[in-house]
Amino acid sequence: MVTRLYTHPIYLEHLMPAGHPERPDRLRALERALEDETFDRLDRQLAPMGDPETVLYAHPQHYLDNIRSLIPSEGLARIDGDTTVSPKSLDAALTAVGAANAAVDDVFAGRADNVFVASRPPGHHAEKVTAMGFCLFNNAAIAARHAQKAHGVERVAIVDWDVHHGNGTQDIFYDDPSVLYCSTHQMPLYPGTGAKSETGAGNIVNAPLDPGTGSETFRDAFTSRVLPSIDSFQPDLIIISAGFDAHRLDPLAEINLVEDDFDWATAELMDRAGRFSNNRLVSLLEGGYDLEGLAFSAAAHIARLMKG
Ligand SMILES: [Zn+2]
């Protein structure tokens, strides 16, 4: 497999208050893990800045204008209890969008079989008109719509294994059956959404997990709820909202996954990408707040993307 990696130094300039878990060191830790020779073949690319017009695929103009108006010229500005912006945050967020869209373009142009985007800020909590949970723009949702608009595909599946429910992605596609949204997440946990009963237009598949869930139960949920939904949907593209905060070391949740679980889930999704979407798979970093858990889980995920 040809696997491309997008990242950019601007992602390190999206700053947070001291002690905030969603910190630039997350990407530094991942970068160190990717220095291993396993990753010599990775096609490393500098992420491009996204066109602000593409933000409007998932959010209205007034929302983009509002985010822009909240960016401080110095210091930090708080959007909600845990979502903060600094002077370079808009550039970082637009570059996260740009990399997600470029990744979609790459897999459709055949420049790569699959792509991992190591970006900040994350996106899956950003609803149509609400920035929250460390997220400004919903990168996965924008990339899905970009695939439909720029590449003419019908069906996009977004699989979200971040330990938190992707309320934003669910909100954006709740009445849009052209996008399948499948999520495994701890419940109860922030943001509180993600019950099995939330099914949208039949395109929302939530697989909530009890605190304390380990590998076996996670794999059962993935096998019994996520994978059959993908099989019947037959997506033209698979996008992963790849958070690594379901790792056992993560300080924000109580799910006990290990690196091998992310390797396994990646392989399962690559199998579906091979069957339905000519291997096209785009994976976007979401959460993951223990530096070691994040770095080694993401490395296992990327190594599997390269291996096939
Ligand atoms: Zn998360």
PDB file of C-alpha atoms and ligand atoms in Angstrom:
ATOM      1  CA  MET A   1       0.000   0.000   0.000  1.00  0.00           C
ATOM      2  CA  VAL A   2       1.093   3.556  -0.670  1.00  0.00           C
ATOM      3  CA  THR A   3       0.347   5.472   2.508  1.00  0.00           C
ATOM      4  CA  ARG A   4       0.648   9.220   2.680  1.00  0.00           C
ATOM      5  CA  LEU A   5       1.054  11.248   5.883  1.00  0.00           C
ATOM      6  CA  TYR A   6       0.075  14.877   6.174  1.00  0.00           C
ATOM      7  CA  THR A   7       1.199  17.113   8.990  1.00  0.00           C
ATOM      8  CA  HIS A   8       2.359  20.723   9.406  1.00  0.00           C
ATOM      9  CA  PRO A   9       4.244  22.809  12.010  1.00  0.00           C
ATOM     10  CA  ILE A  10       1.262  25.202  12.177  1.00  0.00           C
ATOM     11  CA  TYR A  11      -0.580  22.504  14.137  1.00  0.00           C
ATOM     12  CA  LEU A  12       1.892  23.082  16.996  1.00  0.00           C
ATOM     13  CA  GLU A  13       0.938  26.768  17.105  1.00  0.00           C
ATOM     14  CA  HIS A  14      -2.675  26.111  18.100  1.00  0.00           C
ATOM     15  CA  LEU A  15      -2.084  26.791  21.797  1.00  0.00           C
ATOM     16  CA  MET A  16      -4.017  25.767  24.891  1.00  0.00           C
ATOM     17  CA  PRO A  17      -4.008  26.842  28.545  1.00  0.00           C
ATOM     18  CA  ALA A  18      -1.353  25.134  30.704  1.00  0.00           C
ATOM     19  CA  GLY A  19      -2.382  21.606  31.666  1.00  0.00           C
ATOM     20  CA  HIS A  20      -4.919  21.218  28.835  1.00  0.00           C
ATOM     21  CA  PRO A  21      -4.909  17.628  27.500  1.00  0.00           C
ATOM     22  CA  GLU A  22      -5.252  18.617  23.795  1.00  0.00           C
ATOM     23  CA  ARG A  23      -1.728  20.010  23.586  1.00  0.00           C
ATOM     24  CA  PRO A  24       0.920  20.378  20.887  1.00  0.00           C
ATOM     25  CA  ASP A  25       3.068  17.688  22.560  1.00  0.00           C
ATOM     26  CA  ARG A  26       0.577  15.116  21.253  1.00  0.00           C
ATOM     27  CA  LEU A  27       1.849  15.612  17.729  1.00  0.00           C
ATOM     28  CA  ARG A  28       5.472  15.763  18.874  1.00  0.00           C
ATOM     29  CA  ALA A  29       5.041  12.361  20.563  1.00  0.00           C
ATOM     30  CA  LEU A  30       3.511  10.896  17.417  1.00  0.00           C
ATOM     31  CA  GLU A  31       6.275  12.365  15.279  1.00  0.00           C
ATOM     32  CA  ARG A  32       8.872  10.649  17.485  1.00  0.00           C
ATOM     33  CA  ALA A  33       7.106   7.292  17.182  1.00  0.00           C
ATOM     34  CA  LEU A  34       7.135   7.681  13.393  1.00  0.00           C
ATOM     35  CA  GLU A  35      10.923   8.030  13.353  1.00  0.00           C
ATOM     36  CA  ASP A  36      11.142   4.231  13.534  1.00  0.00           C
ATOM     37  CA  GLU A  37      12.415   2.624  10.331  1.00  0.00           C
ATOM     38  CA  THR A  38       9.026   0.914   9.898  1.00  0.00           C
ATOM     39  CA  PHE A  39       7.868   4.270   8.618  1.00  0.00           C
ATOM     40  CA  ASP A  40      10.686   5.001   6.160  1.00  0.00           C
ATOM     41  CA  ARG A  41       8.316   4.272   3.263  1.00  0.00           C
ATOM     42  CA  LEU A  42       5.658   6.726   4.439  1.00  0.00           C
ATOM     43  CA  ASP A  43       5.006   9.408   1.825  1.00  0.00           C
ATOM     44  CA  ARG A  44       5.368  12.428   4.107  1.00  0.00           C
ATOM     45  CA  GLN A  45       3.778  15.642   2.880  1.00  0.00           C
ATOM     46  CA  LEU A  46       3.275  19.121   4.238  1.00  0.00           C
ATOM     47  CA  ALA A  47      -0.435  19.747   4.777  1.00  0.00           C
ATOM     48  CA  PRO A  48      -1.920  22.474   2.575  1.00  0.00           C
ATOM     49  CA  MET A  49      -4.086  25.297   3.938  1.00  0.00           C
ATOM     50  CA  GLY A  50      -7.735  24.578   3.149  1.00  0.00           C
ATOM     51  CA  ASP A  51     -10.052  26.810   1.180  1.00  0.00           C
ATOM     52  CA  PRO A  52     -12.393  28.508   3.713  1.00  0.00           C
ATOM     53  CA  GLU A  53     -15.231  27.867   1.238  1.00  0.00           C
ATOM     54  CA  THR A  54     -14.951  24.155   1.987  1.00  0.00           C
ATOM     55  CA  VAL A  55     -15.674  24.808   5.675  1.00  0.00           C
ATOM     56  CA  LEU A  56     -19.140  25.792   4.436  1.00  0.00           C
ATOM     57  CA  TYR A  57     -19.732  22.172   3.396  1.00  0.00           C
ATOM     58  CA  ALA A  58     -20.449  21.464   7.059  1.00  0.00           C
ATOM     59  CA  HIS A  59     -20.938  24.840   8.764  1.00  0.00           C
ATOM     60  CA  PRO A  60     -22.838  28.017   7.798  1.00  0.00           C
ATOM     61  CA  GLN A  61     -21.029  31.247   6.863  1.00  0.00           C
ATOM     62  CA  HIS A  62     -21.975  32.969  10.147  1.00  0.00           C
ATOM     63  CA  TYR A  63     -20.257  30.169  12.067  1.00  0.00           C
ATOM     64  CA  LEU A  64     -17.011  30.585  10.120  1.00  0.00           C
ATOM     65  CA  ASP A  65     -17.234  34.377  10.564  1.00  0.00           C
ATOM     66  CA  ASN A  66     -17.790  33.931  14.292  1.00  0.00           C
ATOM     67  CA  ILE A  67     -14.775  31.636  14.733  1.00  0.00           C
ATOM     68  CA  ARG A  68     -12.680  34.137  12.793  1.00  0.00           C
ATOM     69  CA  SER A  69     -13.888  36.988  15.016  1.00  0.00           C
ATOM     70  CA  LEU A  70     -12.989  35.066  18.187  1.00  0.00           C
ATOM     71  CA  ILE A  71      -9.301  34.639  17.273  1.00  0.00           C
ATOM     72  CA  PRO A  72      -7.231  36.835  19.608  1.00  0.00           C
ATOM     73  CA  SER A  73      -4.282  38.902  18.366  1.00  0.00           C
ATOM     74  CA  GLU A  74      -2.352  37.675  21.393  1.00  0.00           C
ATOM     75  CA  GLY A  75      -2.897  35.282  24.280  1.00  0.00           C
ATOM     76  CA  LEU A  76      -5.819  32.873  24.414  1.00  0.00           C
ATOM     77  CA  ALA A  77      -9.572  33.287  23.970  1.00  0.00           C
ATOM     78  CA  ARG A  78     -12.047  30.826  25.415  1.00  0.00           C
ATOM     79  CA  ILE A  79     -14.933  29.529  23.277  1.00  0.00           C
ATOM     80  CA  ASP A  80     -16.371  27.202  25.892  1.00  0.00           C
ATOM     81  CA  GLY A  81     -15.190  25.499  29.072  1.00  0.00           C
ATOM     82  CA  ASP A  82     -12.639  23.367  27.253  1.00  0.00           C
ATOM     83  CA  THR A  83     -12.290  24.902  23.784  1.00  0.00           C
ATOM     84  CA  THR A  84      -9.743  27.677  23.361  1.00  0.00           C
ATOM     85  CA  VAL A  85      -8.228  29.591  20.445  1.00  0.00           C
ATOM     86  CA  SER A  86      -4.868  31.334  20.087  1.00  0.00           C
ATOM     87  CA  PRO A  87      -3.616  33.700  17.337  1.00  0.00           C
ATOM     88  CA  LYS A  88      -2.695  30.860  14.940  1.00  0.00           C
ATOM     89  CA  SER A  89      -5.720  28.644  15.648  1.00  0.00           C
ATOM     90  CA  LEU A  90      -7.663  29.609  12.528  1.00  0.00           C
ATOM     91  CA  ASP A  91      -4.645  28.851  10.335  1.00  0.00           C
ATOM     92  CA  ALA A  92      -4.187  25.514  12.106  1.00  0.00           C
ATOM     93  CA  ALA A  93      -7.879  24.616  11.810  1.00  0.00           C
ATOM     94  CA  LEU A  94      -7.975  25.555   8.120  1.00  0.00           C
ATOM     95  CA  THR A  95      -4.831  23.492   7.543  1.00  0.00           C
ATOM     96  CA  ALA A  96      -6.496  20.526   9.259  1.00  0.00           C
ATOM     97  CA  VAL A  97      -9.410  20.944   6.835  1.00  0.00           C
ATOM     98  CA  GLY A  98      -7.004  21.370   3.930  1.00  0.00           C
ATOM     99  CA  ALA A  99      -5.137  18.178   4.740  1.00  0.00           C
ATOM    100  CA  ALA A 100      -8.356  16.184   5.088  1.00  0.00           C
ATOM    101  CA  ASN A 101      -9.574  17.402   1.698  1.00  0.00           C
ATOM    102  CA  ALA A 102      -6.168  16.841   0.093  1.00  0.00           C
ATOM    103  CA  ALA A 103      -6.178  13.297   1.470  1.00  0.00           C
ATOM    104  CA  VAL A 104      -9.518  12.688  -0.241  1.00  0.00           C
ATOM    105  CA  ASP A 105      -8.137  14.087  -3.499  1.00  0.00           C
ATOM    106  CA  ASP A 106      -5.061  11.843  -3.184  1.00  0.00           C
ATOM    107  CA  VAL A 107      -6.979   8.600  -2.826  1.00  0.00           C
ATOM    108  CA  PHE A 108      -9.258   9.451  -5.736  1.00  0.00           C
ATOM    109  CA  ALA A 109      -6.324  10.502  -7.953  1.00  0.00           C
ATOM    110  CA  GLY A 110      -4.403   7.337  -7.047  1.00  0.00           C
ATOM    111  CA  ARG A 111      -1.503   9.248  -5.495  1.00  0.00           C
ATOM    112  CA  ALA A 112      -2.009   7.108  -2.392  1.00  0.00           C
ATOM    113  CA  ASP A 113      -4.079   4.100  -1.372  1.00  0.00           C
ATOM    114  CA  ASN A 114      -4.698   5.573   2.032  1.00  0.00           C
ATOM    115  CA  VAL A 115      -3.720   8.676   3.986  1.00  0.00           C
ATOM    116  CA  PHE A 116      -3.268   9.547   7.659  1.00  0.00           C
ATOM    117  CA  VAL A 117      -3.622  13.165   8.728  1.00  0.00           C
ATOM    118  CA  ALA A 118      -1.801  14.113  11.943  1.00  0.00           C
ATOM    119  CA  SER A 119      -3.478  17.443  12.660  1.00  0.00           C
ATOM    120  CA  ARG A 120      -4.813  19.668  15.433  1.00  0.00           C
ATOM    121  CA  PRO A 121      -7.373  20.863  16.344  1.00  0.00           C
ATOM    122  CA  PRO A 122      -9.541  17.731  16.112  1.00  0.00           C
ATOM    123  CA  GLY A 123     -13.011  17.962  14.569  1.00  0.00           C
ATOM    124  CA  HIS A 124     -15.654  15.403  15.505  1.00  0.00           C
ATOM    125  CA  HIS A 125     -17.332  17.410  18.287  1.00  0.00           C
ATOM    126  CA  ALA A 126     -17.854  20.474  16.070  1.00  0.00           C
ATOM    127  CA  GLU A 127     -21.551  20.638  15.248  1.00  0.00           C
ATOM    128  CA  LYS A 128     -23.024  22.702  12.410  1.00  0.00           C
ATOM    129  CA  VAL A 129     -23.148  25.849  14.549  1.00  0.00           C
ATOM    130  CA  THR A 130     -21.309  24.915  17.767  1.00  0.00           C
ATOM    131  CA  ALA A 131     -17.579  24.677  18.423  1.00  0.00           C
ATOM    132  CA  MET A 132     -16.974  22.426  21.410  1.00  0.00           C
ATOM    133  CA  GLY A 133     -14.846  19.650  22.876  1.00  0.00           C
ATOM    134  CA  PHE A 134     -11.520  21.093  21.569  1.00  0.00           C
ATOM    135  CA  CYS A 135     -12.970  21.156  18.006  1.00  0.00           C
ATOM    136  CA  LEU A 136     -13.499  24.108  15.640  1.00  0.00           C
ATOM    137  CA  PHE A 137     -14.279  22.687  12.179  1.00  0.00           C
ATOM    138  CA  ASN A 138     -15.538  19.169  11.563  1.00  0.00           C
ATOM    139  CA  ASN A 139     -12.688  17.860   9.403  1.00  0.00           C
ATOM    140  CA  ALA A 140     -14.233  14.432   8.754  1.00  0.00           C
ATOM    141  CA  ALA A 141     -17.610  15.867   7.755  1.00  0.00           C
ATOM    142  CA  ILE A 142     -16.041  18.429   5.444  1.00  0.00           C
ATOM    143  CA  ALA A 143     -13.859  15.745   3.831  1.00  0.00           C
ATOM    144  CA  ALA A 144     -16.894  13.501   3.283  1.00  0.00           C
ATOM    145  CA  ARG A 145     -18.802  16.295   1.564  1.00  0.00           C
ATOM    146  CA  HIS A 146     -15.670  17.217  -0.395  1.00  0.00           C
ATOM    147  CA  ALA A 147     -15.523  13.652  -1.750  1.00  0.00           C
ATOM    148  CA  GLN A 148     -19.123  13.943  -2.865  1.00  0.00           C
ATOM    149  CA  LYS A 149     -18.756  17.397  -4.413  1.00  0.00           C
ATOM    150  CA  ALA A 150     -15.311  17.120  -6.002  1.00  0.00           C
ATOM    151  CA  HIS A 151     -15.254  13.445  -6.921  1.00  0.00           C
ATOM    152  CA  GLY A 152     -18.892  12.707  -7.583  1.00  0.00           C
ATOM    153  CA  VAL A 153     -19.183   9.735  -5.257  1.00  0.00           C
ATOM    154  CA  GLU A 154     -22.461   8.885  -3.602  1.00  0.00           C
ATOM    155  CA  ARG A 155     -21.761   7.062  -0.386  1.00  0.00           C
ATOM    156  CA  VAL A 156     -19.153   7.912   2.252  1.00  0.00           C
ATOM    157  CA  ALA A 157     -18.773   5.992   5.522  1.00  0.00           C
ATOM    158  CA  ILE A 158     -17.261   7.693   8.558  1.00  0.00           C
ATOM    159  CA  VAL A 159     -16.094   5.305  11.279  1.00  0.00           C
ATOM    160  CA  ASP A 160     -15.327   7.015  14.580  1.00  0.00           C
ATOM    161  CA  TRP A 161     -13.478   4.969  17.200  1.00  0.00           C
ATOM    162  CA  ASP A 162     -12.532   7.944  19.369  1.00  0.00           C
ATOM    163  CA  VAL A 163     -13.629   7.155  22.938  1.00  0.00           C
ATOM    164  CA  HIS A 164     -15.988  10.147  22.861  1.00  0.00           C
ATOM    165  CA  HIS A 165     -19.093  10.193  20.709  1.00  0.00           C
ATOM    166  CA  GLY A 166     -18.735  12.367  17.607  1.00  0.00           C
ATOM    167  CA  ASN A 167     -21.827  14.447  18.280  1.00  0.00           C
ATOM    168  CA  GLY A 168     -20.759  16.975  15.662  1.00  0.00           C
ATOM    169  CA  THR A 169     -20.488  14.477  12.833  1.00  0.00           C
ATOM    170  CA  GLN A 170     -23.789  12.920  13.858  1.00  0.00           C
ATOM    171  CA  ASP A 171     -25.418  16.366  13.954  1.00  0.00           C
ATOM    172  CA  ILE A 172     -24.175  17.287  10.474  1.00  0.00           C
ATOM    173  CA  PHE A 173     -25.355  14.069   8.802  1.00  0.00           C
ATOM    174  CA  TYR A 174     -28.397  13.253  10.951  1.00  0.00           C
ATOM    175  CA  ASP A 175     -30.789  13.616   8.012  1.00  0.00           C
ATOM    176  CA  ASP A 176     -28.354  12.726   5.216  1.00  0.00           C
ATOM    177  CA  PRO A 177     -28.495   9.037   4.255  1.00  0.00           C
ATOM    178  CA  SER A 178     -25.618   9.487   1.765  1.00  0.00           C
ATOM    179  CA  VAL A 179     -23.187   9.434   4.700  1.00  0.00           C
ATOM    180  CA  LEU A 180     -23.020   6.505   7.108  1.00  0.00           C
ATOM    181  CA  TYR A 181     -21.756   7.452  10.563  1.00  0.00           C
ATOM    182  CA  CYS A 182     -20.672   4.601  12.863  1.00  0.00           C
ATOM    183  CA  SER A 183     -19.254   5.275  16.313  1.00  0.00           C
ATOM    184  CA  THR A 184     -17.875   3.217  19.170  1.00  0.00           C
ATOM    185  CA  HIS A 185     -17.525   5.294  22.327  1.00  0.00           C
ATOM    186  CA  GLN A 186     -17.719   5.119  26.092  1.00  0.00           C
ATOM    187  CA  MET A 187     -21.122   5.904  27.578  1.00  0.00           C
ATOM    188  CA  PRO A 188     -21.768   7.655  29.866  1.00  0.00           C
ATOM    189  CA  LEU A 189     -19.060  10.175  28.940  1.00  0.00           C
ATOM    190  CA  TYR A 190     -18.724  13.602  27.336  1.00  0.00           C
ATOM    191  CA  PRO A 191     -20.591  14.828  25.259  1.00  0.00           C
ATOM    192  CA  GLY A 192     -23.530  12.669  26.392  1.00  0.00           C
ATOM    193  CA  THR A 193     -24.914  11.786  22.945  1.00  0.00           C
ATOM    194  CA  GLY A 194     -24.476   8.481  21.096  1.00  0.00           C
ATOM    195  CA  ALA A 195     -27.265   6.225  22.382  1.00  0.00           C
ATOM    196  CA  LYS A 196     -28.206   3.263  20.208  1.00  0.00           C
ATOM    197  CA  SER A 197     -31.619   4.883  19.737  1.00  0.00           C
ATOM    198  CA  GLU A 198     -30.067   7.827  17.823  1.00  0.00           C
ATOM    199  CA  THR A 199     -30.313   6.470  14.291  1.00  0.00           C
ATOM    200  CA  GLY A 200     -30.878   9.550  12.088  1.00  0.00           C
ATOM    201  CA  ALA A 201     -32.181   8.586   8.666  1.00  0.00           C
ATOM    202  CA  GLY A 202     -31.057   5.022   9.327  1.00  0.00           C
ATOM    203  CA  ASN A 203     -27.499   6.177   8.626  1.00  0.00           C
ATOM    204  CA  ILE A 204     -26.348   6.636  12.234  1.00  0.00           C
ATOM    205  CA  VAL A 205     -25.009   3.552  14.028  1.00  0.00           C
ATOM    206  CA  ASN A 206     -23.955   4.051  17.622  1.00  0.00           C
ATOM    207  CA  ALA A 207     -22.219   1.330  19.605  1.00  0.00           C
ATOM    208  CA  PRO A 208     -21.862   2.685  23.151  1.00  0.00           C
ATOM    209  CA  LEU A 209     -19.424   0.884  25.469  1.00  0.00           C
ATOM    210  CA  ASP A 210     -19.576   0.652  29.260  1.00  0.00           C
ATOM    211  CA  PRO A 211     -16.700   2.103  31.290  1.00  0.00           C
ATOM    212  CA  GLY A 212     -14.149  -0.671  31.858  1.00  0.00           C
ATOM    213  CA  THR A 213     -14.694  -2.228  28.422  1.00  0.00           C
ATOM    214  CA  GLY A 214     -11.676  -4.125  27.132  1.00  0.00           C
ATOM    215  CA  SER A 215     -10.495  -5.493  23.810  1.00  0.00           C
ATOM    216  CA  GLU A 216     -12.933  -8.361  23.489  1.00  0.00           C
ATOM    217  CA  THR A 217     -16.105  -6.353  24.040  1.00  0.00           C
ATOM    218  CA  PHE A 218     -14.833  -3.557  21.788  1.00  0.00           C
ATOM    219  CA  ARG A 219     -14.127  -6.042  18.999  1.00  0.00           C
ATOM    220  CA  ASP A 220     -17.546  -7.644  19.509  1.00  0.00           C
ATOM    221  CA  ALA A 221     -19.247  -4.246  19.150  1.00  0.00           C
ATOM    222  CA  PHE A 222     -17.186  -3.397  16.090  1.00  0.00           C
ATOM    223  CA  THR A 223     -17.921  -6.781  14.536  1.00  0.00           C
ATOM    224  CA  SER A 224     -21.617  -6.906  15.336  1.00  0.00           C
ATOM    225  CA  ARG A 225     -22.614  -3.272  14.690  1.00  0.00           C
ATOM    226  CA  VAL A 226     -20.020  -1.284  12.725  1.00  0.00           C
ATOM    227  CA  LEU A 227     -18.812  -3.800  10.147  1.00  0.00           C
ATOM    228  CA  PRO A 228     -22.245  -5.123   9.065  1.00  0.00           C
ATOM    229  CA  SER A 229     -23.415  -1.522   8.570  1.00  0.00           C
ATOM    230  CA  ILE A 230     -20.466  -0.870   6.263  1.00  0.00           C
ATOM    231  CA  ASP A 231     -21.092  -4.120   4.417  1.00  0.00           C
ATOM    232  CA  SER A 232     -24.674  -3.176   3.606  1.00  0.00           C
ATOM    233  CA  PHE A 233     -23.823   0.481   2.836  1.00  0.00           C
ATOM    234  CA  GLN A 234     -20.985  -0.352   0.394  1.00  0.00           C
ATOM    235  CA  PRO A 235     -19.184   3.009   0.687  1.00  0.00           C
ATOM    236  CA  ASP A 236     -17.175   4.635  -2.103  1.00  0.00           C
ATOM    237  CA  LEU A 237     -14.797   6.013   0.532  1.00  0.00           C
ATOM    238  CA  ILE A 238     -14.093   5.213   4.187  1.00  0.00           C
ATOM    239  CA  ILE A 239     -13.042   8.026   6.517  1.00  0.00           C
ATOM    240  CA  ILE A 240     -11.820   7.153  10.004  1.00  0.00           C
ATOM    241  CA  SER A 241     -12.211   9.615  12.861  1.00  0.00           C
ATOM    242  CA  ALA A 242      -9.136   8.157  14.497  1.00  0.00           C
ATOM    243  CA  GLY A 243      -9.015   9.067  18.145  1.00  0.00           C
ATOM    244  CA  PHE A 244      -6.761   6.995  20.380  1.00  0.00           C
ATOM    245  CA  ASP A 245      -8.290   7.930  23.736  1.00  0.00           C
ATOM    246  CA  ALA A 246      -9.925   4.513  24.138  1.00  0.00           C
ATOM    247  CA  HIS A 247      -6.392   3.333  24.999  1.00  0.00           C
ATOM    248  CA  ARG A 248      -6.082   1.941  28.526  1.00  0.00           C
ATOM    249  CA  LEU A 249      -3.626   4.683  29.547  1.00  0.00           C
ATOM    250  CA  ASP A 250      -5.818   7.595  28.493  1.00  0.00           C
ATOM    251  CA  PRO A 251      -6.639   9.995  31.341  1.00  0.00           C
ATOM    252  CA  LEU A 252     -10.014  11.158  29.954  1.00  0.00           C
ATOM    253  CA  ALA A 253     -11.858   7.822  29.725  1.00  0.00           C
ATOM    254  CA  GLU A 254     -12.108   4.296  31.109  1.00  0.00           C
ATOM    255  CA  ILE A 255     -11.887   2.012  28.070  1.00  0.00           C
ATOM    256  CA  ASN A 256      -8.979  -0.430  28.080  1.00  0.00           C
ATOM    257  CA  LEU A 257      -7.858  -0.893  24.492  1.00  0.00           C
ATOM    258  CA  VAL A 258      -4.256  -1.647  23.543  1.00  0.00           C
ATOM    259  CA  GLU A 259      -2.245  -0.916  20.386  1.00  0.00           C
ATOM    260  CA  ASP A 260      -3.219  -4.262  18.869  1.00  0.00           C
ATOM    261  CA  ASP A 261      -6.912  -3.320  18.929  1.00  0.00           C
ATOM    262  CA  PHE A 262      -6.270  -0.323  16.698  1.00  0.00           C
ATOM    263  CA  ASP A 263      -4.206  -2.522  14.379  1.00  0.00           C
ATOM    264  CA  TRP A 264      -7.091  -5.006  14.249  1.00  0.00           C
ATOM    265  CA  ALA A 265      -9.801  -2.396  13.611  1.00  0.00           C
ATOM    266  CA  THR A 266      -7.648  -0.814  10.907  1.00  0.00           C
ATOM    267  CA  ALA A 267      -7.239  -4.158   9.170  1.00  0.00           C
ATOM    268  CA  GLU A 268     -10.993  -4.767   9.272  1.00  0.00           C
ATOM    269  CA  LEU A 269     -11.708  -1.387   7.697  1.00  0.00           C
ATOM    270  CA  MET A 270      -8.990  -1.880   5.087  1.00  0.00           C
ATOM    271  CA  ASP A 271     -10.655  -5.152   4.172  1.00  0.00           C
ATOM    272  CA  ARG A 272     -13.912  -3.242   3.522  1.00  0.00           C
ATOM    273  CA  ALA A 273     -12.056  -0.491   1.656  1.00  0.00           C
ATOM    274  CA  GLY A 274     -10.556  -3.209  -0.546  1.00  0.00           C
ATOM    275  CA  ARG A 275     -13.957  -4.682  -1.271  1.00  0.00           C
ATOM    276  CA  PHE A 276     -16.028  -1.531  -1.740  1.00  0.00           C
ATOM    277  CA  SER A 277     -13.865   1.525  -2.387  1.00  0.00           C
ATOM    278  CA  ASN A 278     -10.784   0.473  -4.335  1.00  0.00           C
ATOM    279  CA  ASN A 279      -8.811   0.672  -1.045  1.00  0.00           C
ATOM    280  CA  ARG A 280      -9.668   4.384  -0.624  1.00  0.00           C
ATOM    281  CA  LEU A 281      -9.368   5.176   3.071  1.00  0.00           C
ATOM    282  CA  VAL A 282      -8.620   8.485   4.782  1.00  0.00           C
ATOM    283  CA  SER A 283      -7.837   8.585   8.497  1.00  0.00           C
ATOM    284  CA  LEU A 284      -7.950  11.796  10.518  1.00  0.00           C
ATOM    285  CA  LEU A 285      -6.508  12.211  13.999  1.00  0.00           C
ATOM    286  CA  GLU A 286      -9.101  13.105  16.625  1.00  0.00           C
ATOM    287  CA  GLY A 287      -8.362  12.591  20.353  1.00  0.00           C
ATOM    288  CA  GLY A 288      -5.791  10.658  22.387  1.00  0.00           C
ATOM    289  CA  TYR A 289      -4.346  12.316  25.464  1.00  0.00           C
ATOM    290  CA  ASP A 290      -1.825   9.949  26.966  1.00  0.00           C
ATOM    291  CA  LEU A 291       1.292  10.674  24.945  1.00  0.00           C
ATOM    292  CA  GLU A 292       2.530   7.091  24.951  1.00  0.00           C
ATOM    293  CA  GLY A 293      -0.898   5.555  24.362  1.00  0.00           C
ATOM    294  CA  LEU A 294      -1.542   7.986  21.538  1.00  0.00           C
ATOM    295  CA  ALA A 295       1.849   7.685  19.851  1.00  0.00           C
ATOM    296  CA  PHE A 296       2.095   3.901  19.872  1.00  0.00           C
ATOM    297  CA  SER A 297      -1.563   3.332  18.977  1.00  0.00           C
ATOM    298  CA  ALA A 298      -1.390   5.754  16.070  1.00  0.00           C
ATOM    299  CA  ALA A 299       1.883   4.147  14.989  1.00  0.00           C
ATOM    300  CA  ALA A 300       0.231   0.692  15.009  1.00  0.00           C
ATOM    301  CA  HIS A 301      -2.647   2.126  12.978  1.00  0.00           C
ATOM    302  CA  ILE A 302      -0.336   3.742  10.414  1.00  0.00           C
ATOM    303  CA  ALA A 303       1.873   0.651  10.183  1.00  0.00           C
ATOM    304  CA  ARG A 304      -1.219  -1.392   9.325  1.00  0.00           C
ATOM    305  CA  LEU A 305      -2.301   1.170   6.712  1.00  0.00           C
ATOM    306  CA  MET A 306       1.118   0.738   5.049  1.00  0.00           C
ATOM    307  CA  LYS A 307       1.044  -3.033   5.245  1.00  0.00           C
ATOM    308  CA  GLY A 308      -2.456  -3.754   4.062  1.00  0.00           C
TER     309      GLY A 308
HETATM  310 ZN    ZN B   1     -12.027  11.827  22.288  1.00  0.00          ZN
END
